[in-house]
PDB file of C-alpha atoms in Angstrom:
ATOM      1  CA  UNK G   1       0.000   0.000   0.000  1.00  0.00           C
ATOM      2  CA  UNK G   2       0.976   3.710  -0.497  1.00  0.00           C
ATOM      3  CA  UNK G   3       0.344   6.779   0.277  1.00  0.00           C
ATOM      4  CA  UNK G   4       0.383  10.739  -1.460  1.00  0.00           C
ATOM      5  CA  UNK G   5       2.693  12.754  -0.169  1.00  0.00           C
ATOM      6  CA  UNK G   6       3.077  16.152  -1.293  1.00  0.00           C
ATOM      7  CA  UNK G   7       6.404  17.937  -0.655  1.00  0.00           C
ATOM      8  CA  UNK G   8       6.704  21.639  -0.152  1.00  0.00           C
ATOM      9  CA  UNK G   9      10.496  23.869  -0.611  1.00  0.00           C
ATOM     10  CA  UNK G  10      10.475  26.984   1.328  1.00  0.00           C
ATOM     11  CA  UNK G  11      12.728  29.869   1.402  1.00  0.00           C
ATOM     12  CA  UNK G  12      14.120  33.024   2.797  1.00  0.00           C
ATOM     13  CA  UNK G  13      16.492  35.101   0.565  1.00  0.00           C
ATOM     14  CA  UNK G  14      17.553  37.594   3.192  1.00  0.00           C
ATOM     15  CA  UNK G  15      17.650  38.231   6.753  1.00  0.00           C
ATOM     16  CA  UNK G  16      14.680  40.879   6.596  1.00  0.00           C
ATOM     17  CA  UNK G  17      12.685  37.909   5.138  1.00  0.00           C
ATOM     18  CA  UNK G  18      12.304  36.816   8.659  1.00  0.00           C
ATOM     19  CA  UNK G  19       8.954  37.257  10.699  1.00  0.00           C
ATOM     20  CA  UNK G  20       9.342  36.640  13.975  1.00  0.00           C
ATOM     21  CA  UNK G  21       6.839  34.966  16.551  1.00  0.00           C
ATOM     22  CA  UNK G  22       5.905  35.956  19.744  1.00  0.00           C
ATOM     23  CA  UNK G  23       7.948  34.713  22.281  1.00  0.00           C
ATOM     24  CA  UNK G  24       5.213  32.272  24.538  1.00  0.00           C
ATOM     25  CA  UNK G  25       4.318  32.960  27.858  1.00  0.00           C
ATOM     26  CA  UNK G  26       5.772  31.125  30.589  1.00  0.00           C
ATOM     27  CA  UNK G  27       9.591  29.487  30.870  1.00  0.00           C
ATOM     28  CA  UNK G  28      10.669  28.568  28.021  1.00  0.00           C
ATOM     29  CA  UNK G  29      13.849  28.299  26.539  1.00  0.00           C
ATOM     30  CA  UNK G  30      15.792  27.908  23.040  1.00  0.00           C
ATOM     31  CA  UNK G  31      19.292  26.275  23.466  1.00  0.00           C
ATOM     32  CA  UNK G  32      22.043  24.894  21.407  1.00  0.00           C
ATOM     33  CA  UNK G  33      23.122  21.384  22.009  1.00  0.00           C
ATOM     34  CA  UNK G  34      27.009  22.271  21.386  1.00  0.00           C
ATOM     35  CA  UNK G  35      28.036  18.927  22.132  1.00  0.00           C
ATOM     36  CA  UNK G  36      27.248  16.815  19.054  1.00  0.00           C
ATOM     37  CA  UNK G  37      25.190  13.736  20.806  1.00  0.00           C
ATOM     38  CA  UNK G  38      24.351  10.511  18.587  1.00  0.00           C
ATOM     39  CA  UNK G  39      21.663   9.721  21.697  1.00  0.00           C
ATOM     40  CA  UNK G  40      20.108  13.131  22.573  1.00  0.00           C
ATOM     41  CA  UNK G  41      19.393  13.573  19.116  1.00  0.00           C
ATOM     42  CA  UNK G  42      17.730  10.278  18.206  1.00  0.00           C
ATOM     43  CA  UNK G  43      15.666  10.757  21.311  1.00  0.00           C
ATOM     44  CA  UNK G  44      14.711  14.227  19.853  1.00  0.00           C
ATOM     45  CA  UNK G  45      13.946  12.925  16.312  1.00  0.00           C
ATOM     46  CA  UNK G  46      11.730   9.867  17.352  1.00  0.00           C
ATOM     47  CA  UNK G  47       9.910  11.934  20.098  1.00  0.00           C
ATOM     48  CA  UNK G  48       8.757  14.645  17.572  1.00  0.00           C
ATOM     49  CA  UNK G  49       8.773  12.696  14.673  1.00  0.00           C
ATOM     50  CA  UNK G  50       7.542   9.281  15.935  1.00  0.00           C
ATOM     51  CA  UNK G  51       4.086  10.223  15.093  1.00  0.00           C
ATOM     52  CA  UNK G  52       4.267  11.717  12.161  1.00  0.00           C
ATOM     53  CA  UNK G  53       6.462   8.933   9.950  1.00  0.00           C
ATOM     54  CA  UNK G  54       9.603  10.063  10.080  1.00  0.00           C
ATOM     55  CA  UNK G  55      11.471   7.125   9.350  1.00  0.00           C
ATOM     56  CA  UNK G  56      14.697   8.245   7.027  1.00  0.00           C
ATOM     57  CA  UNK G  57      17.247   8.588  10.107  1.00  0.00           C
ATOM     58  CA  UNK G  58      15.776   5.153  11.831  1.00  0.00           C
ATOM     59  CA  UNK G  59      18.275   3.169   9.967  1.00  0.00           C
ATOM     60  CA  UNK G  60      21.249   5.245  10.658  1.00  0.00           C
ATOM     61  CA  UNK G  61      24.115   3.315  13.127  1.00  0.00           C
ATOM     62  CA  UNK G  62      26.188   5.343  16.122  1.00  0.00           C
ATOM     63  CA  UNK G  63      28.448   6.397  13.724  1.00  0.00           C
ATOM     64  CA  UNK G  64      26.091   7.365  10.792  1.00  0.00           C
ATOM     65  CA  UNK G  65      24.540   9.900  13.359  1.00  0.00           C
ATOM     66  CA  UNK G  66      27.877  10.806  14.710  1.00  0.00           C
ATOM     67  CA  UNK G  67      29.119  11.610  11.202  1.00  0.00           C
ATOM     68  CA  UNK G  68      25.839  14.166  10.223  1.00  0.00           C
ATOM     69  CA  UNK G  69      26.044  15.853  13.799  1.00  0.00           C
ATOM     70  CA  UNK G  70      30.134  16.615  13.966  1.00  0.00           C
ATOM     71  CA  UNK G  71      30.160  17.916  10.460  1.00  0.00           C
ATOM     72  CA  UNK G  72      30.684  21.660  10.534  1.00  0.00           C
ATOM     73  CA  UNK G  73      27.555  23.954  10.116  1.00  0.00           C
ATOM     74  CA  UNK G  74      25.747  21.616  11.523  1.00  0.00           C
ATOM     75  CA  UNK G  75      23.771  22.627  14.820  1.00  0.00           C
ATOM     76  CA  UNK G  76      20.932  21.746  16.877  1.00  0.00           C
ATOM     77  CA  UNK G  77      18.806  24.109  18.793  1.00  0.00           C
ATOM     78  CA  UNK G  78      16.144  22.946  21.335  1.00  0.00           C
ATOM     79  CA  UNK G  79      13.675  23.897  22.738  1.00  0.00           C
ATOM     80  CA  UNK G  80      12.555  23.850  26.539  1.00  0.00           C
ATOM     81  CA  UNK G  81       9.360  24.460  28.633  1.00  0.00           C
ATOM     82  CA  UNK G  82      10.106  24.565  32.378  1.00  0.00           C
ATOM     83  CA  UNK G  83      13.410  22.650  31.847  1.00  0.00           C
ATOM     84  CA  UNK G  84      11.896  19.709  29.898  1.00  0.00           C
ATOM     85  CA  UNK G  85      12.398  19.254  26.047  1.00  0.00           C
ATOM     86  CA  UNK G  86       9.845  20.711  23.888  1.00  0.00           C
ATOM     87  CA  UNK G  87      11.148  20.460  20.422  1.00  0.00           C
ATOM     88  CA  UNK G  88      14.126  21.029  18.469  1.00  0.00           C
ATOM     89  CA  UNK G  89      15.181  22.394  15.006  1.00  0.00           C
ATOM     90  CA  UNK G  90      18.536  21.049  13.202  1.00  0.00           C
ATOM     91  CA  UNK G  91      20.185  23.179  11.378  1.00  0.00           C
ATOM     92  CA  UNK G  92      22.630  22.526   8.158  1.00  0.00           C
ATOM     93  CA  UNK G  93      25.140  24.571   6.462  1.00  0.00           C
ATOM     94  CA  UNK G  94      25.824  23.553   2.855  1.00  0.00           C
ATOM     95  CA  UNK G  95      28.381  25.309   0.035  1.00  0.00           C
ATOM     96  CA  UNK G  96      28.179  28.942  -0.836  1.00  0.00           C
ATOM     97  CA  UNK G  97      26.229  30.169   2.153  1.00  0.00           C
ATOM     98  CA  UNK G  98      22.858  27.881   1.801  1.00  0.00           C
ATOM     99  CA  UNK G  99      21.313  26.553   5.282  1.00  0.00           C
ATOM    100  CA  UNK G 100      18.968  23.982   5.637  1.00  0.00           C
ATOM    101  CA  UNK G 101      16.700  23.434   8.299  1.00  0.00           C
ATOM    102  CA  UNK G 102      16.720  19.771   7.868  1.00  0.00           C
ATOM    103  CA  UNK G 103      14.577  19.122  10.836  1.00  0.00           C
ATOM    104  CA  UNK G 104      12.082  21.084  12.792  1.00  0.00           C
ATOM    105  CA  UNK G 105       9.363  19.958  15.147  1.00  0.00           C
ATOM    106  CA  UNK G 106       7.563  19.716  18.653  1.00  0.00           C
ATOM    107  CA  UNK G 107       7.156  16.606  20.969  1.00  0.00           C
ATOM    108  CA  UNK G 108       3.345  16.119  20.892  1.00  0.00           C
ATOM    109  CA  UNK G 109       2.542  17.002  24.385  1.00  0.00           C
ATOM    110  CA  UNK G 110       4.493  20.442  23.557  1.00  0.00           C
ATOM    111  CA  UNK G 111       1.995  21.170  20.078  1.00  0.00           C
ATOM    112  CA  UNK G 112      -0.548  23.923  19.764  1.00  0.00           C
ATOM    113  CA  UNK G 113       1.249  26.525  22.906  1.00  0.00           C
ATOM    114  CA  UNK G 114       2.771  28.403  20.885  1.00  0.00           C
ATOM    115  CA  UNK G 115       6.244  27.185  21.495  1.00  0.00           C
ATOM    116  CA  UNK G 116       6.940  26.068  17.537  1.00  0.00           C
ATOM    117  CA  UNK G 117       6.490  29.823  16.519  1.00  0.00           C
ATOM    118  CA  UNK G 118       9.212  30.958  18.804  1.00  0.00           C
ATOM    119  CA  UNK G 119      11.141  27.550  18.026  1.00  0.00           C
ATOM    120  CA  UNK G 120      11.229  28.222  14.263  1.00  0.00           C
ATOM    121  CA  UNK G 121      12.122  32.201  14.677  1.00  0.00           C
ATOM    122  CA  UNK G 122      14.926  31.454  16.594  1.00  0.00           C
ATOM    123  CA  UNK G 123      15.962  29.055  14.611  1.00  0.00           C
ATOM    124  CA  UNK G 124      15.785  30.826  11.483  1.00  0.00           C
ATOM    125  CA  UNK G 125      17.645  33.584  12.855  1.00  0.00           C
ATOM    126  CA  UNK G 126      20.593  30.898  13.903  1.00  0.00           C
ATOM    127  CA  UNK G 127      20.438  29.879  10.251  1.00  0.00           C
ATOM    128  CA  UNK G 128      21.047  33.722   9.242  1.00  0.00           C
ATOM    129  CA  UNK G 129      24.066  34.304  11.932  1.00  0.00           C
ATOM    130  CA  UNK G 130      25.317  30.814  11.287  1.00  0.00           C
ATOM    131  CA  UNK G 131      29.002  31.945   9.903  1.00  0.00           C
ATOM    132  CA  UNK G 132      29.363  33.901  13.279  1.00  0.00           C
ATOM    133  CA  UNK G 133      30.164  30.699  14.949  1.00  0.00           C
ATOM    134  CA  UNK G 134      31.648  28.938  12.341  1.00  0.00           C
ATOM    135  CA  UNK G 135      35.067  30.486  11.044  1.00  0.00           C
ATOM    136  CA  UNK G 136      35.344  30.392   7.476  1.00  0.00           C
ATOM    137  CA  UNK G 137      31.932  29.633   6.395  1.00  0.00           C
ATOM    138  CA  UNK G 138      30.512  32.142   3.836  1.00  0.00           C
ATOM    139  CA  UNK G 139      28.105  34.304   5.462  1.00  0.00           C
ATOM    140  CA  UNK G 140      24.212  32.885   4.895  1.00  0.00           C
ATOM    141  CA  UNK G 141      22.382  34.003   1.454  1.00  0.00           C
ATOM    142  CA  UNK G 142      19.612  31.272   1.756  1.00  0.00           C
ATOM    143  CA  UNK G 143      17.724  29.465   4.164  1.00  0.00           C
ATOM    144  CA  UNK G 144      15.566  26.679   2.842  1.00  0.00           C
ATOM    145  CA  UNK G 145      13.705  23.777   4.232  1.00  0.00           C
ATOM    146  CA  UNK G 146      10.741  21.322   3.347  1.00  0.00           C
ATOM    147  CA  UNK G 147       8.125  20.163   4.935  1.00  0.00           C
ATOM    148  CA  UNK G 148       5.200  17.446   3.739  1.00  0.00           C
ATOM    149  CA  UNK G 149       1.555  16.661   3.744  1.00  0.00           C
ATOM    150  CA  UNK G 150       2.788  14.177   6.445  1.00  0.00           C
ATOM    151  CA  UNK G 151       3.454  16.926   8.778  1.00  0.00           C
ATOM    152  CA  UNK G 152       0.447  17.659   9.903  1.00  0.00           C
ATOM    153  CA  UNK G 153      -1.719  20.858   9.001  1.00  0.00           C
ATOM    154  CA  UNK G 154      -0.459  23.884  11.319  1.00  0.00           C
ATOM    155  CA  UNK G 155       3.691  22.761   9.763  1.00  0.00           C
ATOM    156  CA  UNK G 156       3.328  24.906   6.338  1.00  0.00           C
ATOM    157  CA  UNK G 157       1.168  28.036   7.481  1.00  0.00           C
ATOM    158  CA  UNK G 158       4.300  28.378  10.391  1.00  0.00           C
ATOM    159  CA  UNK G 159       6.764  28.163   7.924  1.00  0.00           C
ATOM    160  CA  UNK G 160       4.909  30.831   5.442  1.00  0.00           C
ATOM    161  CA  UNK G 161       4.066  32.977   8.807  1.00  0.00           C
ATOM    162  CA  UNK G 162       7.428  32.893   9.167  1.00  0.00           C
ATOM    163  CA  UNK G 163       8.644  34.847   6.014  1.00  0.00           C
ATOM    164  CA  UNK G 164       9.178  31.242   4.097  1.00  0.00           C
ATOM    165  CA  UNK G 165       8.074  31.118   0.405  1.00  0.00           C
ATOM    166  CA  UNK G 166       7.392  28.409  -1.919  1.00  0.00           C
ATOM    167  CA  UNK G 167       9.489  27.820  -4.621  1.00  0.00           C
ATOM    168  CA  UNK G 168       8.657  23.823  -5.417  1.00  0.00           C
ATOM    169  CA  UNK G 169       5.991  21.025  -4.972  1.00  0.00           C
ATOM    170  CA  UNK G 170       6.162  17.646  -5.685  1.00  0.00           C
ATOM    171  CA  UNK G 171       3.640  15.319  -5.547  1.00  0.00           C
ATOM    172  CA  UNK G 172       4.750  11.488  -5.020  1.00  0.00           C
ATOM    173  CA  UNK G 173       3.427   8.080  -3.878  1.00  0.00           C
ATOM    174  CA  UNK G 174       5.496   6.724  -0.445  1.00  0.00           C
ATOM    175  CA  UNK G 175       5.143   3.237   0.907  1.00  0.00           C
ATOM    176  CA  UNK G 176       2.324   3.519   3.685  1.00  0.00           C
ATOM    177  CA  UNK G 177       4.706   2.655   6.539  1.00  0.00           C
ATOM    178  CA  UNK G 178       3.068   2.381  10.360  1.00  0.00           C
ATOM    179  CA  UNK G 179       4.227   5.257  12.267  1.00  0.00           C
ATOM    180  CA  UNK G 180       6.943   4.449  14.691  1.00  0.00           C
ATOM    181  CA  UNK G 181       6.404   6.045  17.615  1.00  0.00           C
ATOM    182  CA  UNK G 182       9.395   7.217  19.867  1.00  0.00           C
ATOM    183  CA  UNK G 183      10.471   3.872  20.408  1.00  0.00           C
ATOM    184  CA  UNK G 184       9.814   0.394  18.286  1.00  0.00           C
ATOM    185  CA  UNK G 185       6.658  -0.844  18.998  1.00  0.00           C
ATOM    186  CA  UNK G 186       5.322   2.503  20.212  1.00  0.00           C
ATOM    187  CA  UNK G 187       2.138   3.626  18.807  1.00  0.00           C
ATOM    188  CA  UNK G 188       1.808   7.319  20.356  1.00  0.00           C
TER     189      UNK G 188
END
């Protein structure tokens, strides 16, 4: 069995592209995880995108995740609410100043606060300052990212709230895998 997916590109050309979010109410936090951790970040990516299919990392060994998270211009930035994760946004720097937000998301008990706004400003304005903490790195000219019908319905309005514009769609049929969950056998 399969499913449609439909694939949306997003993209911000300059810095003033940006529309922030308000920042939510209450204690929460936006920090980078400077350490590059194989097992913090594989708990991040299965609790936010357990439900939702993300499957493409499941595969990857220790040193597969090691490998993506030590190369430079890579960063992750998470988010917390009252000192407990709330989501998380992983940025990439590619050739000739292009970042990619390669993932963004909440942990379902963390959805519909407010917190993803805030999450995915911050983020975004990492992505622009990027070259400021990585020597040698041409300064940003694009920040990009995609997101999918699979993402639920409030992921695409963020991004274009955001300042994010759409420059492709694709249209494909997946296999219709079972969604994860955090953990095998874990159905949300």
């Amino acid at each position: 069995m399969s499913i449609t997916v439909t694939t949306w590109s997003l993209e911000q050309t300059s810095p003033d592209d940006l529309v922030p979010a308000a920042v939510p109410p209450g204690d929460v936090r936006v920090v980078r995880a400077e350490v590059p951790s194989p097992e913090f970040s594989r708990f991040l990516y299965t609790a936010v995108g357990g439900d939702i299919r993300w499957t493409d990392r499941l595969a990857l060994s220790y040193a597969d995740w090691s490998a993506e998270l030590e190369r430079p211009g890579v960063e992750t930035w998470v988010a917390y609410e009252k000192g407990t994760p709330a989501g998380y946004l992983e940025l990439a720097g590619r050739e000739e100043g292009v970042v990619e937000v390669v993932y963004f998301g909440l942990i379902p008990a963390f959805r519909g606060r407010r917190i993803g706004g805030h999450l995915l400003s911050y983020g975004t304005a990492r992505a622009w300052d990027l070259a400021e903490r990585w020597p040698g790195r041409a300064p940003t000219k694009r920040v990009w990212l995609h997101t999918c019908s699979k993402d639920g319905p409030h992921a695409r309005p963020n991004y274009e709230r955001r300042g994010f514009r759409l420059f492709e769609t694709k249209t494909e049929e997946e296999p219709d895998v079972t969604t994860p969950g955090p953990w095998p056998g874990a159905t949300g």
